[in-house]
JSON list of C-alpha atoms in Angstrom, two decimals:
[
{"chain": "A", "resi": 1, "resn": "UNK", "atom": "CA", "xyz": [107.74, 0.61, 63.08]},
{"chain": "A", "resi": 2, "resn": "UNK", "atom": "CA", "xyz": [104.32, -1.18, 63.78]},
{"chain": "A", "resi": 3, "resn": "UNK", "atom": "CA", "xyz": [104.11, -4.40, 61.55]},
{"chain": "A", "resi": 4, "resn": "UNK", "atom": "CA", "xyz": [100.41, -4.22, 61.86]},
{"chain": "A", "resi": 5, "resn": "UNK", "atom": "CA", "xyz": [100.01, -0.88, 59.80]},
{"chain": "A", "resi": 6, "resn": "UNK", "atom": "CA", "xyz": [101.44, -2.97, 56.94]},
{"chain": "A", "resi": 7, "resn": "UNK", "atom": "CA", "xyz": [99.20, -5.57, 54.58]},
{"chain": "A", "resi": 8, "resn": "UNK", "atom": "CA", "xyz": [100.81, -8.56, 53.51]},
{"chain": "A", "resi": 9, "resn": "UNK", "atom": "CA", "xyz": [101.61, -8.27, 49.86]},
{"chain": "A", "resi": 10, "resn": "UNK", "atom": "CA", "xyz": [100.68, -11.58, 47.79]},
{"chain": "A", "resi": 11, "resn": "UNK", "atom": "CA", "xyz": [102.25, -12.58, 44.52]},
{"chain": "A", "resi": 12, "resn": "UNK", "atom": "CA", "xyz": [99.87, -14.40, 42.07]},
{"chain": "A", "resi": 13, "resn": "UNK", "atom": "CA", "xyz": [96.17, -14.15, 41.51]},
{"chain": "A", "resi": 14, "resn": "UNK", "atom": "CA", "xyz": [94.50, -11.80, 43.95]},
{"chain": "A", "resi": 15, "resn": "UNK", "atom": "CA", "xyz": [90.69, -12.39, 44.68]},
{"chain": "A", "resi": 16, "resn": "UNK", "atom": "CA", "xyz": [88.38, -9.63, 43.44]},
{"chain": "A", "resi": 17, "resn": "UNK", "atom": "CA", "xyz": [86.21, -8.02, 46.28]},
{"chain": "A", "resi": 18, "resn": "UNK", "atom": "CA", "xyz": [82.77, -9.72, 46.73]},
{"chain": "A", "resi": 19, "resn": "UNK", "atom": "CA", "xyz": [79.70, -7.71, 45.68]},
{"chain": "A", "resi": 20, "resn": "UNK", "atom": "CA", "xyz": [77.11, -7.03, 48.29]},
{"chain": "A", "resi": 21, "resn": "UNK", "atom": "CA", "xyz": [73.79, -8.64, 48.10]},
{"chain": "A", "resi": 22, "resn": "UNK", "atom": "CA", "xyz": [71.87, -5.51, 48.57]},
{"chain": "A", "resi": 23, "resn": "UNK", "atom": "CA", "xyz": [71.05, -5.08, 44.48]},
{"chain": "A", "resi": 24, "resn": "UNK", "atom": "CA", "xyz": [68.92, -8.41, 44.87]},
{"chain": "A", "resi": 25, "resn": "UNK", "atom": "CA", "xyz": [66.62, -6.94, 46.85]},
{"chain": "A", "resi": 26, "resn": "UNK", "atom": "CA", "xyz": [66.45, -3.65, 44.64]},
{"chain": "A", "resi": 27, "resn": "UNK", "atom": "CA", "xyz": [65.58, -5.76, 41.83]},
{"chain": "A", "resi": 28, "resn": "UNK", "atom": "CA", "xyz": [63.09, -8.16, 43.70]},
{"chain": "A", "resi": 29, "resn": "UNK", "atom": "CA", "xyz": [61.10, -4.96, 44.71]},
{"chain": "A", "resi": 30, "resn": "UNK", "atom": "CA", "xyz": [61.08, -3.62, 41.21]},
{"chain": "A", "resi": 31, "resn": "UNK", "atom": "CA", "xyz": [59.69, -6.92, 40.12]},
{"chain": "A", "resi": 32, "resn": "UNK", "atom": "CA", "xyz": [57.05, -6.88, 42.71]},
{"chain": "A", "resi": 33, "resn": "UNK", "atom": "CA", "xyz": [56.10, -3.09, 41.74]},
{"chain": "A", "resi": 34, "resn": "UNK", "atom": "CA", "xyz": [55.71, -4.16, 38.23]},
{"chain": "A", "resi": 35, "resn": "UNK", "atom": "CA", "xyz": [53.50, -7.24, 38.93]},
{"chain": "A", "resi": 36, "resn": "UNK", "atom": "CA", "xyz": [51.16, -4.96, 41.13]},
{"chain": "A", "resi": 37, "resn": "UNK", "atom": "CA", "xyz": [50.91, -2.15, 38.24]},
{"chain": "A", "resi": 38, "resn": "UNK", "atom": "CA", "xyz": [50.26, -4.91, 35.87]},
{"chain": "A", "resi": 39, "resn": "UNK", "atom": "CA", "xyz": [47.42, -6.52, 38.03]},
{"chain": "A", "resi": 40, "resn": "UNK", "atom": "CA", "xyz": [45.87, -3.20, 38.76]},
{"chain": "A", "resi": 41, "resn": "UNK", "atom": "CA", "xyz": [45.71, -2.35, 35.05]},
{"chain": "A", "resi": 42, "resn": "UNK", "atom": "CA", "xyz": [44.36, -5.58, 34.34]},
{"chain": "A", "resi": 43, "resn": "UNK", "atom": "CA", "xyz": [41.33, -4.86, 37.32]},
{"chain": "A", "resi": 44, "resn": "UNK", "atom": "CA", "xyz": [40.78, -1.41, 35.90]},
{"chain": "A", "resi": 45, "resn": "UNK", "atom": "CA", "xyz": [40.62, -2.82, 32.24]},
{"chain": "A", "resi": 46, "resn": "UNK", "atom": "CA", "xyz": [38.19, -5.39, 33.60]},
{"chain": "A", "resi": 47, "resn": "UNK", "atom": "CA", "xyz": [35.97, -2.87, 35.26]},
{"chain": "A", "resi": 48, "resn": "UNK", "atom": "CA", "xyz": [35.82, -0.55, 32.15]},
{"chain": "A", "resi": 49, "resn": "UNK", "atom": "CA", "xyz": [34.69, -3.55, 30.20]},
{"chain": "A", "resi": 50, "resn": "UNK", "atom": "CA", "xyz": [31.73, -4.53, 32.77]},
{"chain": "A", "resi": 51, "resn": "UNK", "atom": "CA", "xyz": [30.95, -0.72, 32.86]},
{"chain": "A", "resi": 52, "resn": "UNK", "atom": "CA", "xyz": [30.64, -0.69, 29.00]},
{"chain": "A", "resi": 53, "resn": "UNK", "atom": "CA", "xyz": [28.61, -3.78, 28.87]},
{"chain": "A", "resi": 54, "resn": "UNK", "atom": "CA", "xyz": [26.24, -2.73, 31.54]},
{"chain": "A", "resi": 55, "resn": "UNK", "atom": "CA", "xyz": [25.62, 0.93, 29.71]},
{"chain": "A", "resi": 56, "resn": "UNK", "atom": "CA", "xyz": [25.19, -1.02, 26.20]},
{"chain": "A", "resi": 57, "resn": "UNK", "atom": "CA", "xyz": [22.76, -3.38, 27.96]},
{"chain": "A", "resi": 58, "resn": "UNK", "atom": "CA", "xyz": [20.87, -0.41, 29.52]},
{"chain": "A", "resi": 59, "resn": "UNK", "atom": "CA", "xyz": [20.73, 1.67, 26.38]},
{"chain": "A", "resi": 60, "resn": "UNK", "atom": "CA", "xyz": [19.26, -1.56, 24.57]},
{"chain": "A", "resi": 61, "resn": "UNK", "atom": "CA", "xyz": [16.64, -1.77, 26.94]},
{"chain": "A", "resi": 62, "resn": "UNK", "atom": "CA", "xyz": [15.78, 1.35, 26.74]},
{"chain": "A", "resi": 63, "resn": "UNK", "atom": "CA", "xyz": [16.00, 1.92, 23.02]},
{"chain": "A", "resi": 64, "resn": "UNK", "atom": "CA", "xyz": [13.43, -1.51, 22.62]},
{"chain": "A", "resi": 65, "resn": "UNK", "atom": "CA", "xyz": [11.00, -1.35, 25.46]},
{"chain": "A", "resi": 66, "resn": "UNK", "atom": "CA", "xyz": [8.78, -4.14, 25.81]},
{"chain": "A", "resi": 67, "resn": "UNK", "atom": "CA", "xyz": [5.32, -3.93, 24.37]},
{"chain": "A", "resi": 68, "resn": "UNK", "atom": "CA", "xyz": [2.52, -5.36, 26.53]},
{"chain": "A", "resi": 69, "resn": "UNK", "atom": "CA", "xyz": [-0.18, -6.94, 24.60]},
{"chain": "A", "resi": 70, "resn": "UNK", "atom": "CA", "xyz": [-3.71, -6.48, 26.42]},
{"chain": "A", "resi": 71, "resn": "UNK", "atom": "CA", "xyz": [-5.65, -9.77, 26.69]},
{"chain": "A", "resi": 72, "resn": "UNK", "atom": "CA", "xyz": [-9.00, -9.32, 25.58]},
{"chain": "A", "resi": 73, "resn": "UNK", "atom": "CA", "xyz": [-11.91, -10.40, 27.79]},
{"chain": "A", "resi": 74, "resn": "UNK", "atom": "CA", "xyz": [-14.89, -12.52, 26.71]},
{"chain": "A", "resi": 75, "resn": "UNK", "atom": "CA", "xyz": [-16.74, -9.21, 26.86]},
{"chain": "A", "resi": 76, "resn": "UNK", "atom": "CA", "xyz": [-14.07, -7.32, 24.80]},
{"chain": "A", "resi": 77, "resn": "UNK", "atom": "CA", "xyz": [-14.38, -10.42, 22.01]},
{"chain": "A", "resi": 78, "resn": "UNK", "atom": "CA", "xyz": [-17.86, -10.38, 22.13]},
{"chain": "A", "resi": 79, "resn": "UNK", "atom": "CA", "xyz": [-18.21, -6.27, 21.51]},
{"chain": "A", "resi": 80, "resn": "UNK", "atom": "CA", "xyz": [-15.56, -6.31, 18.91]},
{"chain": "A", "resi": 81, "resn": "UNK", "atom": "CA", "xyz": [-17.32, -9.07, 16.99]},
{"chain": "A", "resi": 82, "resn": "UNK", "atom": "CA", "xyz": [-20.82, -7.22, 17.38]},
{"chain": "A", "resi": 83, "resn": "UNK", "atom": "CA", "xyz": [-19.10, -4.28, 15.95]},
{"chain": "A", "resi": 84, "resn": "UNK", "atom": "CA", "xyz": [-17.95, -6.39, 12.86]},
{"chain": "A", "resi": 85, "resn": "UNK", "atom": "CA", "xyz": [-21.18, -7.90, 12.31]},
{"chain": "A", "resi": 86, "resn": "UNK", "atom": "CA", "xyz": [-22.69, -4.34, 12.51]},
{"chain": "A", "resi": 87, "resn": "UNK", "atom": "CA", "xyz": [-20.23, -3.02, 9.74]},
{"chain": "A", "resi": 88, "resn": "UNK", "atom": "CA", "xyz": [-20.84, -5.97, 7.54]},
{"chain": "A", "resi": 89, "resn": "UNK", "atom": "CA", "xyz": [-24.43, -5.67, 7.98]},
{"chain": "A", "resi": 90, "resn": "UNK", "atom": "CA", "xyz": [-24.07, -2.00, 7.06]},
{"chain": "A", "resi": 91, "resn": "UNK", "atom": "CA", "xyz": [-21.98, -2.71, 3.91]},
{"chain": "A", "resi": 92, "resn": "UNK", "atom": "CA", "xyz": [-24.67, -5.14, 2.58]},
{"chain": "A", "resi": 93, "resn": "UNK", "atom": "CA", "xyz": [-27.48, -2.79, 3.34]},
{"chain": "A", "resi": 94, "resn": "UNK", "atom": "CA", "xyz": [-25.64, -0.37, 1.28]},
{"chain": "A", "resi": 95, "resn": "UNK", "atom": "CA", "xyz": [-24.88, -2.48, -1.42]},
{"chain": "A", "resi": 96, "resn": "UNK", "atom": "CA", "xyz": [-28.73, -3.72, -1.59]},
{"chain": "A", "resi": 97, "resn": "UNK", "atom": "CA", "xyz": [-29.80, -0.11, -1.71]},
{"chain": "A", "resi": 98, "resn": "UNK", "atom": "CA", "xyz": [-27.27, 0.58, -4.42]},
{"chain": "A", "resi": 99, "resn": "UNK", "atom": "CA", "xyz": [-28.79, -2.28, -6.48]},
{"chain": "A", "resi": 100, "resn": "UNK", "atom": "CA", "xyz": [-32.27, -1.16, -6.01]},
{"chain": "A", "resi": 101, "resn": "UNK", "atom": "CA", "xyz": [-31.47, 2.25, -7.19]},
{"chain": "A", "resi": 102, "resn": "UNK", "atom": "CA", "xyz": [-29.88, 0.87, -10.08]},
{"chain": "A", "resi": 103, "resn": "UNK", "atom": "CA", "xyz": [-32.76, -0.93, -11.01]},
{"chain": "A", "resi": 104, "resn": "UNK", "atom": "CA", "xyz": [-35.09, 1.76, -10.13]},
{"chain": "A", "resi": 105, "resn": "UNK", "atom": "CA", "xyz": [-36.44, 3.96, -13.10]},
{"chain": "A", "resi": 106, "resn": "UNK", "atom": "CA", "xyz": [-37.30, 6.65, -10.83]},
{"chain": "A", "resi": 107, "resn": "UNK", "atom": "CA", "xyz": [-33.69, 7.37, -9.88]},
{"chain": "A", "resi": 108, "resn": "UNK", "atom": "CA", "xyz": [-32.94, 8.23, -13.56]},
{"chain": "A", "resi": 109, "resn": "UNK", "atom": "CA", "xyz": [-33.41, 12.02, -14.95]},
{"chain": "A", "resi": 110, "resn": "UNK", "atom": "CA", "xyz": [-34.91, 12.69, -18.21]},
{"chain": "A", "resi": 111, "resn": "UNK", "atom": "CA", "xyz": [-32.59, 15.48, -19.72]},
{"chain": "A", "resi": 112, "resn": "UNK", "atom": "CA", "xyz": [-33.00, 17.70, -22.72]},
{"chain": "A", "resi": 113, "resn": "UNK", "atom": "CA", "xyz": [-31.45, 17.63, -25.80]},
{"chain": "A", "resi": 114, "resn": "UNK", "atom": "CA", "xyz": [-28.97, 20.47, -25.37]},
{"chain": "A", "resi": 115, "resn": "UNK", "atom": "CA", "xyz": [-28.06, 18.79, -22.09]},
{"chain": "A", "resi": 116, "resn": "UNK", "atom": "CA", "xyz": [-27.33, 15.55, -23.59]},
{"chain": "A", "resi": 117, "resn": "UNK", "atom": "CA", "xyz": [-25.07, 17.58, -26.24]},
{"chain": "A", "resi": 118, "resn": "UNK", "atom": "CA", "xyz": [-22.89, 18.77, -23.37]},
{"chain": "A", "resi": 119, "resn": "UNK", "atom": "CA", "xyz": [-22.73, 15.24, -21.97]},
{"chain": "A", "resi": 120, "resn": "UNK", "atom": "CA", "xyz": [-21.48, 14.21, -25.47]},
{"chain": "A", "resi": 121, "resn": "UNK", "atom": "CA", "xyz": [-18.99, 16.87, -25.91]},
{"chain": "A", "resi": 122, "resn": "UNK", "atom": "CA", "xyz": [-17.41, 16.41, -22.62]},
{"chain": "A", "resi": 123, "resn": "UNK", "atom": "CA", "xyz": [-18.42, 13.06, -20.90]},
{"chain": "A", "resi": 124, "resn": "UNK", "atom": "CA", "xyz": [-15.90, 13.19, -18.28]},
{"chain": "A", "resi": 125, "resn": "UNK", "atom": "CA", "xyz": [-17.66, 15.99, -16.71]},
{"chain": "A", "resi": 126, "resn": "UNK", "atom": "CA", "xyz": [-21.19, 13.57, -16.20]},
{"chain": "A", "resi": 127, "resn": "UNK", "atom": "CA", "xyz": [-19.25, 10.60, -14.84]},
{"chain": "A", "resi": 128, "resn": "UNK", "atom": "CA", "xyz": [-21.91, 8.65, -12.68]},
{"chain": "A", "resi": 129, "resn": "UNK", "atom": "CA", "xyz": [-25.05, 10.58, -14.02]},
{"chain": "A", "resi": 130, "resn": "UNK", "atom": "CA", "xyz": [-28.05, 8.33, -14.58]},
{"chain": "A", "resi": 131, "resn": "UNK", "atom": "CA", "xyz": [-30.02, 9.62, -17.54]},
{"chain": "A", "resi": 132, "resn": "UNK", "atom": "CA", "xyz": [-32.53, 8.04, -19.82]},
{"chain": "A", "resi": 133, "resn": "UNK", "atom": "CA", "xyz": [-31.80, 7.73, -23.38]},
{"chain": "A", "resi": 134, "resn": "UNK", "atom": "CA", "xyz": [-33.41, 6.42, -26.47]},
{"chain": "A", "resi": 135, "resn": "UNK", "atom": "CA", "xyz": [-31.22, 4.87, -29.52]},
{"chain": "A", "resi": 136, "resn": "UNK", "atom": "CA", "xyz": [-31.21, 2.63, -32.50]},
{"chain": "A", "resi": 137, "resn": "UNK", "atom": "CA", "xyz": [-28.70, -0.33, -32.18]},
{"chain": "A", "resi": 138, "resn": "UNK", "atom": "CA", "xyz": [-26.59, -0.28, -35.77]},
{"chain": "A", "resi": 139, "resn": "UNK", "atom": "CA", "xyz": [-23.85, -2.65, -34.62]},
{"chain": "A", "resi": 140, "resn": "UNK", "atom": "CA", "xyz": [-24.25, -5.64, -32.38]},
{"chain": "A", "resi": 141, "resn": "UNK", "atom": "CA", "xyz": [-22.17, -8.35, -33.20]},
{"chain": "A", "resi": 142, "resn": "UNK", "atom": "CA", "xyz": [-18.92, -10.59, -32.85]},
{"chain": "A", "resi": 143, "resn": "UNK", "atom": "CA", "xyz": [-16.85, -7.55, -32.76]},
{"chain": "A", "resi": 144, "resn": "UNK", "atom": "CA", "xyz": [-18.83, -5.73, -29.85]},
{"chain": "A", "resi": 145, "resn": "UNK", "atom": "CA", "xyz": [-19.42, -9.07, -28.06]},
{"chain": "A", "resi": 146, "resn": "UNK", "atom": "CA", "xyz": [-22.65, -10.08, -26.40]},
{"chain": "A", "resi": 147, "resn": "UNK", "atom": "CA", "xyz": [-22.33, -7.55, -23.64]},
{"chain": "A", "resi": 148, "resn": "UNK", "atom": "CA", "xyz": [-22.06, -4.36, -25.49]},
{"chain": "A", "resi": 149, "resn": "UNK", "atom": "CA", "xyz": [-23.30, -2.53, -28.75]},
{"chain": "A", "resi": 150, "resn": "UNK", "atom": "CA", "xyz": [-22.96, 0.69, -30.58]},
{"chain": "A", "resi": 151, "resn": "UNK", "atom": "CA", "xyz": [-26.22, 3.03, -31.17]},
{"chain": "A", "resi": 152, "resn": "UNK", "atom": "CA", "xyz": [-26.96, 6.27, -32.01]},
{"chain": "A", "resi": 153, "resn": "UNK", "atom": "CA", "xyz": [-28.48, 7.72, -29.40]},
{"chain": "A", "resi": 154, "resn": "UNK", "atom": "CA", "xyz": [-30.98, 10.95, -28.28]},
{"chain": "A", "resi": 155, "resn": "UNK", "atom": "CA", "xyz": [-32.72, 11.97, -24.88]},
{"chain": "A", "resi": 156, "resn": "UNK", "atom": "CA", "xyz": [-36.02, 11.79, -26.50]},
{"chain": "A", "resi": 157, "resn": "UNK", "atom": "CA", "xyz": [-37.87, 9.18, -28.60]},
{"chain": "A", "resi": 158, "resn": "UNK", "atom": "CA", "xyz": [-37.71, 9.97, -32.45]},
{"chain": "A", "resi": 159, "resn": "UNK", "atom": "CA", "xyz": [-40.41, 9.76, -35.12]},
{"chain": "A", "resi": 160, "resn": "UNK", "atom": "CA", "xyz": [-38.19, 7.63, -37.30]},
{"chain": "A", "resi": 161, "resn": "UNK", "atom": "CA", "xyz": [-34.90, 5.56, -36.77]},
{"chain": "A", "resi": 162, "resn": "UNK", "atom": "CA", "xyz": [-32.98, 8.32, -38.38]},
{"chain": "A", "resi": 163, "resn": "UNK", "atom": "CA", "xyz": [-33.96, 10.47, -35.46]},
{"chain": "A", "resi": 164, "resn": "UNK", "atom": "CA", "xyz": [-31.04, 9.64, -33.58]},
{"chain": "A", "resi": 165, "resn": "UNK", "atom": "CA", "xyz": [-27.56, 11.24, -33.86]},
{"chain": "A", "resi": 166, "resn": "UNK", "atom": "CA", "xyz": [-25.02, 10.83, -31.14]},
{"chain": "A", "resi": 167, "resn": "UNK", "atom": "CA", "xyz": [-22.95, 7.60, -31.70]},
{"chain": "A", "resi": 168, "resn": "UNK", "atom": "CA", "xyz": [-22.68, 6.09, -28.35]},
{"chain": "A", "resi": 169, "resn": "UNK", "atom": "CA", "xyz": [-21.04, 2.85, -26.84]},
{"chain": "A", "resi": 170, "resn": "UNK", "atom": "CA", "xyz": [-23.36, 0.89, -24.67]},
{"chain": "A", "resi": 171, "resn": "UNK", "atom": "CA", "xyz": [-22.18, -1.65, -22.38]},
{"chain": "A", "resi": 172, "resn": "UNK", "atom": "CA", "xyz": [-24.43, -3.56, -19.91]},
{"chain": "A", "resi": 173, "resn": "UNK", "atom": "CA", "xyz": [-24.03, -4.28, -16.32]},
{"chain": "A", "resi": 174, "resn": "UNK", "atom": "CA", "xyz": [-25.72, -7.30, -16.63]},
{"chain": "A", "resi": 175, "resn": "UNK", "atom": "CA", "xyz": [-25.14, -8.94, -20.19]},
{"chain": "A", "resi": 176, "resn": "UNK", "atom": "CA", "xyz": [-28.25, -11.03, -20.04]},
{"chain": "A", "resi": 177, "resn": "UNK", "atom": "CA", "xyz": [-30.51, -8.20, -20.45]},
{"chain": "A", "resi": 178, "resn": "UNK", "atom": "CA", "xyz": [-29.04, -7.85, -24.01]},
{"chain": "A", "resi": 179, "resn": "UNK", "atom": "CA", "xyz": [-30.40, -10.98, -24.96]},
{"chain": "A", "resi": 180, "resn": "UNK", "atom": "CA", "xyz": [-33.49, -9.77, -26.66]},
{"chain": "A", "resi": 181, "resn": "UNK", "atom": "CA", "xyz": [-31.85, -6.84, -28.53]},
{"chain": "A", "resi": 182, "resn": "UNK", "atom": "CA", "xyz": [-30.51, -7.07, -32.15]},
{"chain": "A", "resi": 183, "resn": "UNK", "atom": "CA", "xyz": [-29.27, -4.54, -34.86]},
{"chain": "A", "resi": 184, "resn": "UNK", "atom": "CA", "xyz": [-31.96, -1.83, -36.00]},
{"chain": "A", "resi": 185, "resn": "UNK", "atom": "CA", "xyz": [-33.73, -2.10, -32.65]},
{"chain": "A", "resi": 186, "resn": "UNK", "atom": "CA", "xyz": [-35.00, 1.20, -31.34]},
{"chain": "A", "resi": 187, "resn": "UNK", "atom": "CA", "xyz": [-34.33, 0.88, -27.59]},
{"chain": "A", "resi": 188, "resn": "UNK", "atom": "CA", "xyz": [-35.04, 2.62, -24.48]},
{"chain": "A", "resi": 189, "resn": "UNK", "atom": "CA", "xyz": [-32.52, 2.97, -21.89]},
{"chain": "A", "resi": 190, "resn": "UNK", "atom": "CA", "xyz": [-31.62, 3.73, -18.20]},
{"chain": "A", "resi": 191, "resn": "UNK", "atom": "CA", "xyz": [-28.11, 4.32, -18.09]},
{"chain": "A", "resi": 192, "resn": "UNK", "atom": "CA", "xyz": [-24.93, 5.86, -16.15]},
{"chain": "A", "resi": 193, "resn": "UNK", "atom": "CA", "xyz": [-22.56, 7.77, -18.00]},
{"chain": "A", "resi": 194, "resn": "UNK", "atom": "CA", "xyz": [-18.99, 6.40, -17.85]},
{"chain": "A", "resi": 195, "resn": "UNK", "atom": "CA", "xyz": [-17.07, 8.71, -19.55]},
{"chain": "A", "resi": 196, "resn": "UNK", "atom": "CA", "xyz": [-15.44, 8.67, -23.19]},
{"chain": "A", "resi": 197, "resn": "UNK", "atom": "CA", "xyz": [-14.63, 5.38, -25.14]},
{"chain": "A", "resi": 198, "resn": "UNK", "atom": "CA", "xyz": [-12.08, 4.90, -27.96]},
{"chain": "A", "resi": 199, "resn": "UNK", "atom": "CA", "xyz": [-12.42, 2.20, -30.35]},
{"chain": "A", "resi": 200, "resn": "UNK", "atom": "CA", "xyz": [-10.84, 1.31, -33.96]},
{"chain": "A", "resi": 201, "resn": "UNK", "atom": "CA", "xyz": [-13.55, 1.41, -36.68]},
{"chain": "A", "resi": 202, "resn": "UNK", "atom": "CA", "xyz": [-14.09, -0.93, -39.91]},
{"chain": "A", "resi": 203, "resn": "UNK", "atom": "CA", "xyz": [-12.37, 1.49, -42.18]},
{"chain": "A", "resi": 204, "resn": "UNK", "atom": "CA", "xyz": [-9.14, 1.55, -40.14]},
{"chain": "A", "resi": 205, "resn": "UNK", "atom": "CA", "xyz": [-9.46, 4.67, -38.24]},
{"chain": "A", "resi": 206, "resn": "UNK", "atom": "CA", "xyz": [-10.10, 5.59, -34.58]},
{"chain": "A", "resi": 207, "resn": "UNK", "atom": "CA", "xyz": [-13.16, 7.48, -32.99]},
{"chain": "A", "resi": 208, "resn": "UNK", "atom": "CA", "xyz": [-13.95, 8.51, -29.56]},
{"chain": "A", "resi": 209, "resn": "UNK", "atom": "CA", "xyz": [-17.52, 8.50, -28.20]},
{"chain": "A", "resi": 210, "resn": "UNK", "atom": "CA", "xyz": [-19.48, 8.90, -24.97]},
{"chain": "A", "resi": 211, "resn": "UNK", "atom": "CA", "xyz": [-19.88, 5.49, -22.96]},
{"chain": "A", "resi": 212, "resn": "UNK", "atom": "CA", "xyz": [-22.86, 4.62, -21.03]},
{"chain": "A", "resi": 213, "resn": "UNK", "atom": "CA", "xyz": [-23.72, 1.52, -18.93]},
{"chain": "A", "resi": 214, "resn": "UNK", "atom": "CA", "xyz": [-27.22, 0.35, -19.38]},
{"chain": "A", "resi": 215, "resn": "UNK", "atom": "CA", "xyz": [-29.00, -1.07, -16.27]},
{"chain": "A", "resi": 216, "resn": "UNK", "atom": "CA", "xyz": [-32.42, -1.38, -17.64]},
{"chain": "A", "resi": 217, "resn": "UNK", "atom": "CA", "xyz": [-33.31, -1.76, -21.31]},
{"chain": "A", "resi": 218, "resn": "UNK", "atom": "CA", "xyz": [-36.47, -1.86, -23.32]},
{"chain": "A", "resi": 219, "resn": "UNK", "atom": "CA", "xyz": [-37.12, -2.58, -27.01]},
{"chain": "A", "resi": 220, "resn": "UNK", "atom": "CA", "xyz": [-39.62, 0.03, -27.90]},
{"chain": "A", "resi": 221, "resn": "UNK", "atom": "CA", "xyz": [-39.62, -0.28, -31.88]}
]
């Protein structure tokens, strides 16, 4: 028998067989792959954030376009200044014309008693109308103030102070024109119809009457 075919028998502790080092290479490869994957993910995330930021900036720029304010030349400033002066001058002319018409007796109309009765019935339909009235002042005191009075009025001059029937509230555009007027005067007035006026009476009631603004007044009796 060939003794080389037999392994010797050892009594006692037997050394375990040594493991191969190949598994270490496998783990190293896996770790390297994991690192590469993580790096790739980080790069993709950064690219996504940068892309979103650029898109947001582009949207903001589109939503809020820059407005360019044109620069005015000296000629433009002069033109606009001239236009403003012309508008101011025209407004002044219109005010002057209105004031002249307000103080011109020829711009007021003489009306009939029936026409005046229709105005007294519904003063709001005649607001702004310029008419001539006669009247008897029956209250002009501290209760009415210095710029207004109550009068009985008619569109024609009566023969006596009792010929005036329509109770009317008269206020003055310029209170100074009323300085010569006192109670019981018969007056001729150039007025503008303002509408209806309500006031409390001395006996505790309330009444509504036509209201006019007097621009020209003359004591005639």
